[in-house]
Structure formats: structure tokens, C-alpha cells
């Protein structure tokens, strides 16, 4: 199932299921069956053990005849970040692709050896923007604005000290995230300011539930700048796979429903180019992951 957060006209943000080019309003569909279903993503994820199969059954039984007022063509809505405001910081994973480790060692003075444990940083909820929203370029803050396409993993069930063998049972679904980074704002090895400024976490266009992705470790992910391919790789090249990341993080920090893990980026970032390339106002960044979707964002001066 593909779940979105959207607005229609002057309406507030609502939860929808994307089906055959239509956005089906989850709360209104439930109401047509005299059921009280939520209208926001986090509430749905909180109760997904019961709600997800119930929603799937309801959509299947509709057989193309959805209740009046419950569906609208996707072209008529505005898609927002699937989770408008995460409850806590996004867990970012640094240096999780072998080729990116090599390019970072050359251009960003990071260790040339492969990490022995996941490198974890975070991005605050205020960094999140939805599809089409502008990435802010503040020239007073950075002259080295960079891009990183990443597979985002959304947690569905509370995970504390989870074994690798059980980790995937805690995944709700997957999405696309761009880890925007101000390379000249790393502070004594601390990355949160570099990676956590406003608009530095483009996210969307939907969450695809885990049952729709047979193997999240074999997905093509790519990024273009102004139509030119900069990154093109596959999640099979992760150093630490998703179960390992969940096990590592949950060993000391409880993962909760709606938490997001951005699993790292492949090579092809601007800092690794010769000469180095950066994002500037007027640029357009587009990123996608096969089986999930594409997000596209202009860069604007502030």
C-alpha cells in the first residue's frame, strides 16, 4: 500500500491511500463503513497492526466503486511530507556505502577505512519538507550545499534491544529522503548543524508499506541535479543493512512507531566531484528509488 499526506484546496493535511491514480481519504473511507479511522500518518502507524489490514480489505472490497467524496485524482491534490513532523529527530546513517566512504575520505577528511559500527547522526523534525517544497540556500551560512539520496525506513512497532533476526518485523514501510548537507558547517566532527538546518530533509512522495517491497536491499536509487545524473546506485551496496541498523540503534535508544532511519547515501555527492560541485539558487534536485517514487525540489535563496 502507498500512503500519502495531502491537502485539497484549502483543507488541512489529511491521510490518503494512493490507488490507481486516486488519493483515497482514509478517514472518510472508514466513516463510510461506520469506522473511526485517523486522518494523520502517525496515528495510523501507531495502530497499523489492526488498521493496515482493515484498510487493505476495505479498498479491495470497493472494487472500483469507492464511496462518494472519498477519492480524488492525485493530480488535484498537493502532496506533503508523508510524516509532516516526526516526533523526534531522524536517525541519519553516515558512510554506509563503500564507494561513498572512499570519496569522502578524499574530499571530506573522513576515515578511509570502512566503519566497524554504523555512524549515526540526526536531523531535527524542523528539517523536513514535502515534495516540491524549496530547499533553502542561505549564503551567509554555506557555500558548500550538497546532496545525498537515501532510502528512508519508517518504524512501525516499538523496538528496544531487538535481535537482527527480528528487526524487519518492526519496519512499517519505506520512502525517499534527500540528506541535504552544508559541508562547511561540520563542527569538530559533529554533523547535526551541517545536516539539520531547515529544509535539509526533503521527504516523500509517499510511504510504501513493507509488504510491497520484497527486498529493500535491492532497490535502485538515483539523484539528478538540473537533469544531469549525479548518483545512481543500489541499496545492495549498503555496508550495514536495515536489520543491522535497527539492532544497533535499538541497543541503546528505543525506536518507536513513526521513527525514521535515513540509511545512507551512495557515491556521487557534490563534495566528491572533481572539481567539487555545490547546490545554488536556481538549481533543481530530483531523487528517486525504484518501487517507491520520485521527489523534486528547487533550490532558492533566503
PDB file of C-alpha atoms in Angstrom:
ATOM      1  CA  UNK A   1       0.000   0.000   0.000  1.00  0.00           C
ATOM      2  CA  UNK A   2       1.106   3.533  -0.769  1.00  0.00           C
ATOM      3  CA  UNK A   3       0.153   6.093   1.871  1.00  0.00           C
ATOM      4  CA  UNK A   4       0.378   9.860   1.470  1.00  0.00           C
ATOM      5  CA  UNK A   5      -0.282  13.039   3.389  1.00  0.00           C
ATOM      6  CA  UNK A   6      -2.077  15.607   1.251  1.00  0.00           C
ATOM      7  CA  UNK A   7      -4.143  18.749   1.072  1.00  0.00           C
ATOM      8  CA  UNK A   8      -7.001  19.513  -1.293  1.00  0.00           C
ATOM      9  CA  UNK A   9      -7.819  23.163  -1.846  1.00  0.00           C
ATOM     10  CA  UNK A  10      -7.948  24.910   1.500  1.00  0.00           C
ATOM     11  CA  UNK A  11      -8.283  21.712   3.525  1.00  0.00           C
ATOM     12  CA  UNK A  12      -5.780  20.840   6.203  1.00  0.00           C
ATOM     13  CA  UNK A  13      -3.379  17.932   5.919  1.00  0.00           C
ATOM     14  CA  UNK A  14      -5.085  14.568   5.566  1.00  0.00           C
ATOM     15  CA  UNK A  15      -4.105  10.916   5.258  1.00  0.00           C
ATOM     16  CA  UNK A  16      -4.690   9.169   1.944  1.00  0.00           C
ATOM     17  CA  UNK A  17      -4.065   5.863   0.217  1.00  0.00           C
ATOM     18  CA  UNK A  18      -2.820   6.096  -3.356  1.00  0.00           C
ATOM     19  CA  UNK A  19      -4.761   3.622  -5.528  1.00  0.00           C
ATOM     20  CA  UNK A  20      -4.795   3.582  -9.338  1.00  0.00           C
ATOM     21  CA  UNK A  21      -4.099   7.286  -9.653  1.00  0.00           C
ATOM     22  CA  UNK A  22      -6.592   8.243  -6.958  1.00  0.00           C
ATOM     23  CA  UNK A  23      -5.955   9.507  -3.445  1.00  0.00           C
ATOM     24  CA  UNK A  24      -8.483   7.767  -1.206  1.00  0.00           C
ATOM     25  CA  UNK A  25      -9.139   9.657   2.021  1.00  0.00           C
ATOM     26  CA  UNK A  26      -8.626   7.145   4.841  1.00  0.00           C
ATOM     27  CA  UNK A  27     -10.810   8.832   7.447  1.00  0.00           C
ATOM     28  CA  UNK A  28     -13.716   9.286   5.019  1.00  0.00           C
ATOM     29  CA  UNK A  29     -13.438   5.741   3.730  1.00  0.00           C
ATOM     30  CA  UNK A  30     -13.599   4.465   7.294  1.00  0.00           C
ATOM     31  CA  UNK A  31     -16.595   6.673   8.057  1.00  0.00           C
ATOM     32  CA  UNK A  32     -18.460   5.136   5.117  1.00  0.00           C
ATOM     33  CA  UNK A  33     -18.161   1.822   6.994  1.00  0.00           C
ATOM     34  CA  UNK A  34     -19.072   3.447  10.335  1.00  0.00           C
ATOM     35  CA  UNK A  35     -15.450   3.127  11.473  1.00  0.00           C
ATOM     36  CA  UNK A  36     -13.370   5.798  13.172  1.00  0.00           C
ATOM     37  CA  UNK A  37     -10.090   5.841  11.251  1.00  0.00           C
ATOM     38  CA  UNK A  38      -7.381   8.519  11.733  1.00  0.00           C
ATOM     39  CA  UNK A  39      -6.648  11.316   9.297  1.00  0.00           C
ATOM     40  CA  UNK A  40      -2.907  11.572  10.003  1.00  0.00           C
ATOM     41  CA  UNK A  41       0.023   9.282   9.280  1.00  0.00           C
ATOM     42  CA  UNK A  42       1.467   8.980  12.776  1.00  0.00           C
ATOM     43  CA  UNK A  43      -1.857   7.925  14.299  1.00  0.00           C
ATOM     44  CA  UNK A  44      -2.261   5.369  11.527  1.00  0.00           C
ATOM     45  CA  UNK A  45       1.232   3.946  12.091  1.00  0.00           C
ATOM     46  CA  UNK A  46       0.578   3.780  15.847  1.00  0.00           C
ATOM     47  CA  UNK A  47      -2.364   1.468  15.159  1.00  0.00           C
ATOM     48  CA  UNK A  48      -1.147  -0.135  11.935  1.00  0.00           C
ATOM     49  CA  UNK A  49      -1.311  -3.713  13.238  1.00  0.00           C
ATOM     50  CA  UNK A  50      -5.105  -3.529  13.028  1.00  0.00           C
ATOM     51  CA  UNK A  51      -5.647  -0.590  10.676  1.00  0.00           C
ATOM     52  CA  UNK A  52      -3.424  -1.685   7.798  1.00  0.00           C
ATOM     53  CA  UNK A  53      -5.213  -4.983   7.089  1.00  0.00           C
ATOM     54  CA  UNK A  54      -8.600  -3.339   7.651  1.00  0.00           C
ATOM     55  CA  UNK A  55      -7.799  -0.563   5.158  1.00  0.00           C
ATOM     56  CA  UNK A  56      -6.491  -3.088   2.649  1.00  0.00           C
ATOM     57  CA  UNK A  57      -9.647  -5.171   2.919  1.00  0.00           C
ATOM     58  CA  UNK A  58     -11.847  -2.109   2.547  1.00  0.00           C
ATOM     59  CA  UNK A  59     -10.004  -0.969  -0.582  1.00  0.00           C
ATOM     60  CA  UNK A  60     -10.165  -4.452  -2.087  1.00  0.00           C
ATOM     61  CA  UNK A  61     -13.888  -4.776  -1.416  1.00  0.00           C
ATOM     62  CA  UNK A  62     -14.586  -1.399  -3.019  1.00  0.00           C
ATOM     63  CA  UNK A  63     -13.660  -2.903  -6.414  1.00  0.00           C
ATOM     64  CA  UNK A  64     -13.516   0.452  -8.179  1.00  0.00           C
ATOM     65  CA  UNK A  65     -16.699   1.861  -6.630  1.00  0.00           C
ATOM     66  CA  UNK A  66     -15.410   3.986  -3.782  1.00  0.00           C
ATOM     67  CA  UNK A  67     -17.871   5.930  -1.634  1.00  0.00           C
ATOM     68  CA  UNK A  68     -18.741   9.385  -2.946  1.00  0.00           C
ATOM     69  CA  UNK A  69     -16.343  12.072  -1.752  1.00  0.00           C
ATOM     70  CA  UNK A  70     -13.701   9.639  -0.559  1.00  0.00           C
ATOM     71  CA  UNK A  71     -11.371   9.749  -3.595  1.00  0.00           C
ATOM     72  CA  UNK A  72      -9.836  12.398  -5.832  1.00  0.00           C
ATOM     73  CA  UNK A  73      -7.299  12.234  -8.697  1.00  0.00           C
ATOM     74  CA  UNK A  74      -3.743  12.573  -7.413  1.00  0.00           C
ATOM     75  CA  UNK A  75      -3.128  15.451  -9.853  1.00  0.00           C
ATOM     76  CA  UNK A  76      -5.710  17.515  -7.979  1.00  0.00           C
ATOM     77  CA  UNK A  77      -4.041  17.295  -4.563  1.00  0.00           C
ATOM     78  CA  UNK A  78      -0.855  18.685  -3.079  1.00  0.00           C
ATOM     79  CA  UNK A  79       1.359  16.010  -1.595  1.00  0.00           C
ATOM     80  CA  UNK A  80       3.127  16.883   1.645  1.00  0.00           C
ATOM     81  CA  UNK A  81       5.859  15.060   3.553  1.00  0.00           C
ATOM     82  CA  UNK A  82       4.303  11.695   4.482  1.00  0.00           C
ATOM     83  CA  UNK A  83       5.058  12.432   8.144  1.00  0.00           C
ATOM     84  CA  UNK A  84       4.687  16.190   8.455  1.00  0.00           C
ATOM     85  CA  UNK A  85       6.610  16.477  11.688  1.00  0.00           C
ATOM     86  CA  UNK A  86       8.368  13.406  13.093  1.00  0.00           C
ATOM     87  CA  UNK A  87       8.038  13.069  16.848  1.00  0.00           C
ATOM     88  CA  UNK A  88      11.796  13.107  17.270  1.00  0.00           C
ATOM     89  CA  UNK A  89      14.967  13.502  15.263  1.00  0.00           C
ATOM     90  CA  UNK A  90      15.520  11.457  12.130  1.00  0.00           C
ATOM     91  CA  UNK A  91      18.298   8.893  12.585  1.00  0.00           C
ATOM     92  CA  UNK A  92      20.849   9.508   9.826  1.00  0.00           C
ATOM     93  CA  UNK A  93      23.480   6.951   8.878  1.00  0.00           C
ATOM     94  CA  UNK A  94      26.787   8.236   7.570  1.00  0.00           C
ATOM     95  CA  UNK A  95      29.321   6.441   5.389  1.00  0.00           C
ATOM     96  CA  UNK A  96      27.129   3.399   4.713  1.00  0.00           C
ATOM     97  CA  UNK A  97      28.157   2.718   1.087  1.00  0.00           C
ATOM     98  CA  UNK A  98      31.678   1.563   0.266  1.00  0.00           C
ATOM     99  CA  UNK A  99      32.227   3.918  -2.667  1.00  0.00           C
ATOM    100  CA  UNK A 100      30.962   6.867  -0.626  1.00  0.00           C
ATOM    101  CA  UNK A 101      33.454   6.022   2.137  1.00  0.00           C
ATOM    102  CA  UNK A 102      36.234   6.264  -0.448  1.00  0.00           C
ATOM    103  CA  UNK A 103      35.081   9.581  -1.953  1.00  0.00           C
ATOM    104  CA  UNK A 104      34.506  11.095   1.493  1.00  0.00           C
ATOM    105  CA  UNK A 105      37.990  10.114   2.636  1.00  0.00           C
ATOM    106  CA  UNK A 106      39.444  12.032  -0.313  1.00  0.00           C
ATOM    107  CA  UNK A 107      37.275  15.130  -0.139  1.00  0.00           C
ATOM    108  CA  UNK A 108      35.955  15.431   3.424  1.00  0.00           C
ATOM    109  CA  UNK A 109      38.854  14.075   5.502  1.00  0.00           C
ATOM    110  CA  UNK A 110      36.826  11.176   6.896  1.00  0.00           C
ATOM    111  CA  UNK A 111      38.410   7.811   7.684  1.00  0.00           C
ATOM    112  CA  UNK A 112      39.386   5.794   4.596  1.00  0.00           C
ATOM    113  CA  UNK A 113      38.676   2.513   6.397  1.00  0.00           C
ATOM    114  CA  UNK A 114      35.175   1.063   6.389  1.00  0.00           C
ATOM    115  CA  UNK A 115      33.329   1.820   9.636  1.00  0.00           C
ATOM    116  CA  UNK A 116      33.167  -1.058  12.094  1.00  0.00           C
ATOM    117  CA  UNK A 117      29.854   0.209  13.513  1.00  0.00           C
ATOM    118  CA  UNK A 118      27.111   2.355  11.975  1.00  0.00           C
ATOM    119  CA  UNK A 119      27.910   6.056  12.024  1.00  0.00           C
ATOM    120  CA  UNK A 120      24.777   7.652  13.486  1.00  0.00           C
ATOM    121  CA  UNK A 121      23.815  11.337  13.424  1.00  0.00           C
ATOM    122  CA  UNK A 122      20.426  13.075  13.428  1.00  0.00           C
ATOM    123  CA  UNK A 123      18.293  15.649  11.662  1.00  0.00           C
ATOM    124  CA  UNK A 124      15.617  17.538  13.639  1.00  0.00           C
ATOM    125  CA  UNK A 125      11.923  17.415  12.686  1.00  0.00           C
ATOM    126  CA  UNK A 126      12.125  21.043  11.506  1.00  0.00           C
ATOM    127  CA  UNK A 127      14.386  19.936   8.636  1.00  0.00           C
ATOM    128  CA  UNK A 128      11.558  18.017   6.921  1.00  0.00           C
ATOM    129  CA  UNK A 129       9.898  19.329   3.759  1.00  0.00           C
ATOM    130  CA  UNK A 130       7.491  17.629   1.371  1.00  0.00           C
ATOM    131  CA  UNK A 131       7.537  17.035  -2.391  1.00  0.00           C
ATOM    132  CA  UNK A 132       8.135  20.162  -4.443  1.00  0.00           C
ATOM    133  CA  UNK A 133       8.999  22.391  -1.494  1.00  0.00           C
ATOM    134  CA  UNK A 134      12.049  24.613  -1.784  1.00  0.00           C
ATOM    135  CA  UNK A 135      15.455  23.781  -0.345  1.00  0.00           C
ATOM    136  CA  UNK A 136      16.778  26.956   1.251  1.00  0.00           C
ATOM    137  CA  UNK A 137      20.218  28.263   0.336  1.00  0.00           C
ATOM    138  CA  UNK A 138      21.456  30.775   2.896  1.00  0.00           C
ATOM    139  CA  UNK A 139      24.683  32.208   1.521  1.00  0.00           C
ATOM    140  CA  UNK A 140      25.540  33.601   4.962  1.00  0.00           C
ATOM    141  CA  UNK A 141      25.569  30.043   6.304  1.00  0.00           C
ATOM    142  CA  UNK A 142      27.027  27.942   3.490  1.00  0.00           C
ATOM    143  CA  UNK A 143      28.909  27.992   0.219  1.00  0.00           C
ATOM    144  CA  UNK A 144      29.024  24.181   0.072  1.00  0.00           C
ATOM    145  CA  UNK A 145      25.450  22.902  -0.099  1.00  0.00           C
ATOM    146  CA  UNK A 146      25.448  19.234  -1.085  1.00  0.00           C
ATOM    147  CA  UNK A 147      23.027  16.395  -1.905  1.00  0.00           C
ATOM    148  CA  UNK A 148      22.616  12.744  -0.814  1.00  0.00           C
ATOM    149  CA  UNK A 149      19.787  10.441  -1.921  1.00  0.00           C
ATOM    150  CA  UNK A 150      18.779   7.886   0.731  1.00  0.00           C
ATOM    151  CA  UNK A 151      16.300   5.095   1.407  1.00  0.00           C
ATOM    152  CA  UNK A 152      14.204   6.079   4.436  1.00  0.00           C
ATOM    153  CA  UNK A 153      12.956   3.306   6.718  1.00  0.00           C
ATOM    154  CA  UNK A 154       9.861   4.036   8.802  1.00  0.00           C
ATOM    155  CA  UNK A 155       9.479   2.088  12.048  1.00  0.00           C
ATOM    156  CA  UNK A 156       6.083   0.521  12.756  1.00  0.00           C
ATOM    157  CA  UNK A 157       6.489  -1.178  16.123  1.00  0.00           C
ATOM    158  CA  UNK A 158       8.442  -0.236  19.241  1.00  0.00           C
ATOM    159  CA  UNK A 159      11.937  -1.715  19.144  1.00  0.00           C
ATOM    160  CA  UNK A 160      14.192  -1.983  22.193  1.00  0.00           C
ATOM    161  CA  UNK A 161      17.279  -4.217  22.082  1.00  0.00           C
ATOM    162  CA  UNK A 162      15.981  -6.068  19.023  1.00  0.00           C
ATOM    163  CA  UNK A 163      17.859  -9.064  17.606  1.00  0.00           C
ATOM    164  CA  UNK A 164      18.861  -8.945  13.933  1.00  0.00           C
ATOM    165  CA  UNK A 165      16.599 -11.901  13.164  1.00  0.00           C
ATOM    166  CA  UNK A 166      13.538  -9.987  14.394  1.00  0.00           C
ATOM    167  CA  UNK A 167      14.407  -6.498  13.197  1.00  0.00           C
ATOM    168  CA  UNK A 168      12.434  -6.426   9.943  1.00  0.00           C
ATOM    169  CA  UNK A 169       9.213  -7.175  11.835  1.00  0.00           C
ATOM    170  CA  UNK A 170       9.476  -3.629  13.181  1.00  0.00           C
ATOM    171  CA  UNK A 171       9.502  -1.915   9.770  1.00  0.00           C
ATOM    172  CA  UNK A 172       6.292  -0.190   8.674  1.00  0.00           C
ATOM    173  CA  UNK A 173       7.487   0.975   5.278  1.00  0.00           C
ATOM    174  CA  UNK A 174       9.891   2.911   3.090  1.00  0.00           C
ATOM    175  CA  UNK A 175      10.231   6.321   1.463  1.00  0.00           C
ATOM    176  CA  UNK A 176      12.715   8.617  -0.295  1.00  0.00           C
ATOM    177  CA  UNK A 177      14.791  11.199   1.535  1.00  0.00           C
ATOM    178  CA  UNK A 178      17.439  13.666   0.358  1.00  0.00           C
ATOM    179  CA  UNK A 179      20.047  14.366   3.015  1.00  0.00           C
ATOM    180  CA  UNK A 180      20.978  17.961   2.231  1.00  0.00           C
ATOM    181  CA  UNK A 181      24.294  18.885   3.838  1.00  0.00           C
ATOM    182  CA  UNK A 182      26.180  22.143   4.346  1.00  0.00           C
ATOM    183  CA  UNK A 183      29.682  20.682   4.145  1.00  0.00           C
ATOM    184  CA  UNK A 184      31.297  23.851   5.527  1.00  0.00           C
ATOM    185  CA  UNK A 185      29.229  23.635   8.728  1.00  0.00           C
ATOM    186  CA  UNK A 186      30.698  20.487  10.238  1.00  0.00           C
ATOM    187  CA  UNK A 187      31.810  21.370  13.746  1.00  0.00           C
ATOM    188  CA  UNK A 188      34.623  19.358  15.333  1.00  0.00           C
ATOM    189  CA  UNK A 189      33.268  16.175  13.771  1.00  0.00           C
ATOM    190  CA  UNK A 190      29.661  16.890  14.796  1.00  0.00           C
ATOM    191  CA  UNK A 191      27.288  16.771  11.821  1.00  0.00           C
ATOM    192  CA  UNK A 192      23.894  17.830  13.188  1.00  0.00           C
ATOM    193  CA  UNK A 193      24.259  21.509  12.307  1.00  0.00           C
ATOM    194  CA  UNK A 194      25.614  20.700   8.859  1.00  0.00           C
ATOM    195  CA  UNK A 195      22.741  18.334   8.128  1.00  0.00           C
ATOM    196  CA  UNK A 196      19.933  19.622  10.321  1.00  0.00           C
ATOM    197  CA  UNK A 197      19.138  23.113   9.098  1.00  0.00           C
ATOM    198  CA  UNK A 198      15.631  23.993   7.936  1.00  0.00           C
ATOM    199  CA  UNK A 199      14.602  22.269   4.648  1.00  0.00           C
ATOM    200  CA  UNK A 200      17.552  19.845   4.771  1.00  0.00           C
ATOM    201  CA  UNK A 201      15.358  16.713   4.798  1.00  0.00           C
ATOM    202  CA  UNK A 202      13.196  16.538   1.649  1.00  0.00           C
ATOM    203  CA  UNK A 203      10.932  13.511   2.185  1.00  0.00           C
ATOM    204  CA  UNK A 204       8.289  11.654   0.154  1.00  0.00           C
ATOM    205  CA  UNK A 205       6.348  11.343  -2.026  1.00  0.00           C
ATOM    206  CA  UNK A 206       4.702   8.510  -0.088  1.00  0.00           C
ATOM    207  CA  UNK A 207       5.347   5.682   2.335  1.00  0.00           C
ATOM    208  CA  UNK A 208       5.235   2.280   0.679  1.00  0.00           C
ATOM    209  CA  UNK A 209       4.341  -0.375   3.231  1.00  0.00           C
ATOM    210  CA  UNK A 210       6.882  -3.106   3.860  1.00  0.00           C
ATOM    211  CA  UNK A 211       4.753  -5.842   2.286  1.00  0.00           C
ATOM    212  CA  UNK A 212       5.025  -4.058  -1.084  1.00  0.00           C
ATOM    213  CA  UNK A 213       8.856  -4.132  -1.104  1.00  0.00           C
ATOM    214  CA  UNK A 214      10.027  -7.774  -1.265  1.00  0.00           C
ATOM    215  CA  UNK A 215      13.707  -6.858  -0.888  1.00  0.00           C
ATOM    216  CA  UNK A 216      14.643  -3.361   0.319  1.00  0.00           C
ATOM    217  CA  UNK A 217      18.289  -4.348  -0.192  1.00  0.00           C
ATOM    218  CA  UNK A 218      17.916  -4.456  -3.968  1.00  0.00           C
ATOM    219  CA  UNK A 219      16.489  -1.091  -4.951  1.00  0.00           C
ATOM    220  CA  UNK A 220      17.973   1.322  -7.473  1.00  0.00           C
ATOM    221  CA  UNK A 221      18.337   4.826  -6.045  1.00  0.00           C
ATOM    222  CA  UNK A 222      19.405   7.870  -8.027  1.00  0.00           C
ATOM    223  CA  UNK A 223      19.670  11.647  -7.974  1.00  0.00           C
ATOM    224  CA  UNK A 224      19.932  14.317 -10.649  1.00  0.00           C
ATOM    225  CA  UNK A 225      20.918  17.976 -10.493  1.00  0.00           C
ATOM    226  CA  UNK A 226      19.364  20.095 -13.249  1.00  0.00           C
ATOM    227  CA  UNK A 227      18.607  16.905 -15.161  1.00  0.00           C
ATOM    228  CA  UNK A 228      22.155  15.518 -15.002  1.00  0.00           C
ATOM    229  CA  UNK A 229      22.671  12.238 -13.164  1.00  0.00           C
ATOM    230  CA  UNK A 230      24.918  12.604 -10.119  1.00  0.00           C
ATOM    231  CA  UNK A 231      24.099   9.451  -8.141  1.00  0.00           C
ATOM    232  CA  UNK A 232      22.957   6.079  -9.500  1.00  0.00           C
ATOM    233  CA  UNK A 233      23.424   3.009  -7.340  1.00  0.00           C
ATOM    234  CA  UNK A 234      21.605   0.235  -5.476  1.00  0.00           C
ATOM    235  CA  UNK A 235      20.775  -0.383  -1.829  1.00  0.00           C
ATOM    236  CA  UNK A 236      22.536  -3.764  -2.073  1.00  0.00           C
ATOM    237  CA  UNK A 237      25.792  -1.851  -1.612  1.00  0.00           C
ATOM    238  CA  UNK A 238      24.989  -0.780   1.947  1.00  0.00           C
ATOM    239  CA  UNK A 239      27.696  -1.704   4.419  1.00  0.00           C
ATOM    240  CA  UNK A 240      25.208  -2.120   7.266  1.00  0.00           C
ATOM    241  CA  UNK A 241      21.832  -3.477   6.173  1.00  0.00           C
ATOM    242  CA  UNK A 242      18.484  -2.470   7.645  1.00  0.00           C
ATOM    243  CA  UNK A 243      18.286  -5.227  10.299  1.00  0.00           C
ATOM    244  CA  UNK A 244      21.775  -4.328  11.478  1.00  0.00           C
ATOM    245  CA  UNK A 245      20.868  -0.628  11.712  1.00  0.00           C
ATOM    246  CA  UNK A 246      17.700  -1.354  13.699  1.00  0.00           C
ATOM    247  CA  UNK A 247      19.587  -3.684  16.020  1.00  0.00           C
ATOM    248  CA  UNK A 248      22.399  -1.185  16.539  1.00  0.00           C
ATOM    249  CA  UNK A 249      20.202   1.847  17.230  1.00  0.00           C
ATOM    250  CA  UNK A 250      17.741  -0.067  19.414  1.00  0.00           C
ATOM    251  CA  UNK A 251      20.583  -1.453  21.516  1.00  0.00           C
ATOM    252  CA  UNK A 252      20.697   1.873  23.342  1.00  0.00           C
ATOM    253  CA  UNK A 253      17.789   4.004  22.070  1.00  0.00           C
ATOM    254  CA  UNK A 254      14.230   2.802  21.797  1.00  0.00           C
ATOM    255  CA  UNK A 255      12.813   3.079  18.294  1.00  0.00           C
ATOM    256  CA  UNK A 256       9.120   3.995  18.255  1.00  0.00           C
ATOM    257  CA  UNK A 257       6.343   3.922  15.659  1.00  0.00           C
ATOM    258  CA  UNK A 258       6.905   6.693  13.130  1.00  0.00           C
ATOM    259  CA  UNK A 259      10.638   6.971  13.739  1.00  0.00           C
ATOM    260  CA  UNK A 260      12.683   7.381  10.560  1.00  0.00           C
ATOM    261  CA  UNK A 261      16.084   5.940   9.687  1.00  0.00           C
ATOM    262  CA  UNK A 262      17.796   7.502   6.653  1.00  0.00           C
ATOM    263  CA  UNK A 263      20.065   4.629   5.653  1.00  0.00           C
ATOM    264  CA  UNK A 264      22.964   6.456   3.997  1.00  0.00           C
ATOM    265  CA  UNK A 265      23.928   7.523   0.508  1.00  0.00           C
ATOM    266  CA  UNK A 266      25.990   6.050  -2.327  1.00  0.00           C
ATOM    267  CA  UNK A 267      28.836   7.850  -4.080  1.00  0.00           C
ATOM    268  CA  UNK A 268      28.271  10.798  -6.386  1.00  0.00           C
ATOM    269  CA  UNK A 269      27.845  13.627  -3.896  1.00  0.00           C
ATOM    270  CA  UNK A 270      28.981  17.111  -4.844  1.00  0.00           C
ATOM    271  CA  UNK A 271      31.935  17.100  -2.466  1.00  0.00           C
ATOM    272  CA  UNK A 272      33.289  14.045  -4.263  1.00  0.00           C
ATOM    273  CA  UNK A 273      33.256  15.619  -7.734  1.00  0.00           C
ATOM    274  CA  UNK A 274      36.365  16.938  -9.482  1.00  0.00           C
ATOM    275  CA  UNK A 275      36.061  19.872  -9.318  1.00  0.00           C
ATOM    276  CA  UNK A 276      33.622  19.897  -6.437  1.00  0.00           C
ATOM    277  CA  UNK A 277      30.040  20.863  -7.214  1.00  0.00           C
ATOM    278  CA  UNK A 278      27.517  22.524  -4.932  1.00  0.00           C
ATOM    279  CA  UNK A 279      23.856  23.475  -4.994  1.00  0.00           C
ATOM    280  CA  UNK A 280      22.989  27.102  -5.771  1.00  0.00           C
ATOM    281  CA  UNK A 281      19.750  29.065  -6.052  1.00  0.00           C
ATOM    282  CA  UNK A 282      18.035  28.159  -9.319  1.00  0.00           C
ATOM    283  CA  UNK A 283      19.176  24.529  -9.255  1.00  0.00           C
ATOM    284  CA  UNK A 284      16.649  21.689  -9.205  1.00  0.00           C
ATOM    285  CA  UNK A 285      17.328  18.393  -7.442  1.00  0.00           C
ATOM    286  CA  UNK A 286      15.349  15.250  -8.278  1.00  0.00           C
ATOM    287  CA  UNK A 287      15.762  11.936  -6.483  1.00  0.00           C
ATOM    288  CA  UNK A 288      14.030   8.595  -6.729  1.00  0.00           C
ATOM    289  CA  UNK A 289      14.012   4.997  -5.601  1.00  0.00           C
ATOM    290  CA  UNK A 290      12.555   2.252  -7.774  1.00  0.00           C
ATOM    291  CA  UNK A 291       9.298   0.926  -6.400  1.00  0.00           C
ATOM    292  CA  UNK A 292       8.784   3.951  -4.149  1.00  0.00           C
ATOM    293  CA  UNK A 293       8.728   7.195  -6.112  1.00  0.00           C
ATOM    294  CA  UNK A 294      10.402  10.461  -7.036  1.00  0.00           C
ATOM    295  CA  UNK A 295      10.735  13.837  -5.297  1.00  0.00           C
ATOM    296  CA  UNK A 296      11.781  17.076  -6.998  1.00  0.00           C
ATOM    297  CA  UNK A 297      12.916  20.262  -5.259  1.00  0.00           C
ATOM    298  CA  UNK A 298      14.076  23.716  -6.364  1.00  0.00           C
ATOM    299  CA  UNK A 299      16.877  25.487  -4.507  1.00  0.00           C
ATOM    300  CA  UNK A 300      16.055  29.055  -3.500  1.00  0.00           C
ATOM    301  CA  UNK A 301      17.981  31.876  -1.875  1.00  0.00           C
ATOM    302  CA  UNK A 302      16.893  33.183   1.502  1.00  0.00           C
TER     303      UNK A 302
END
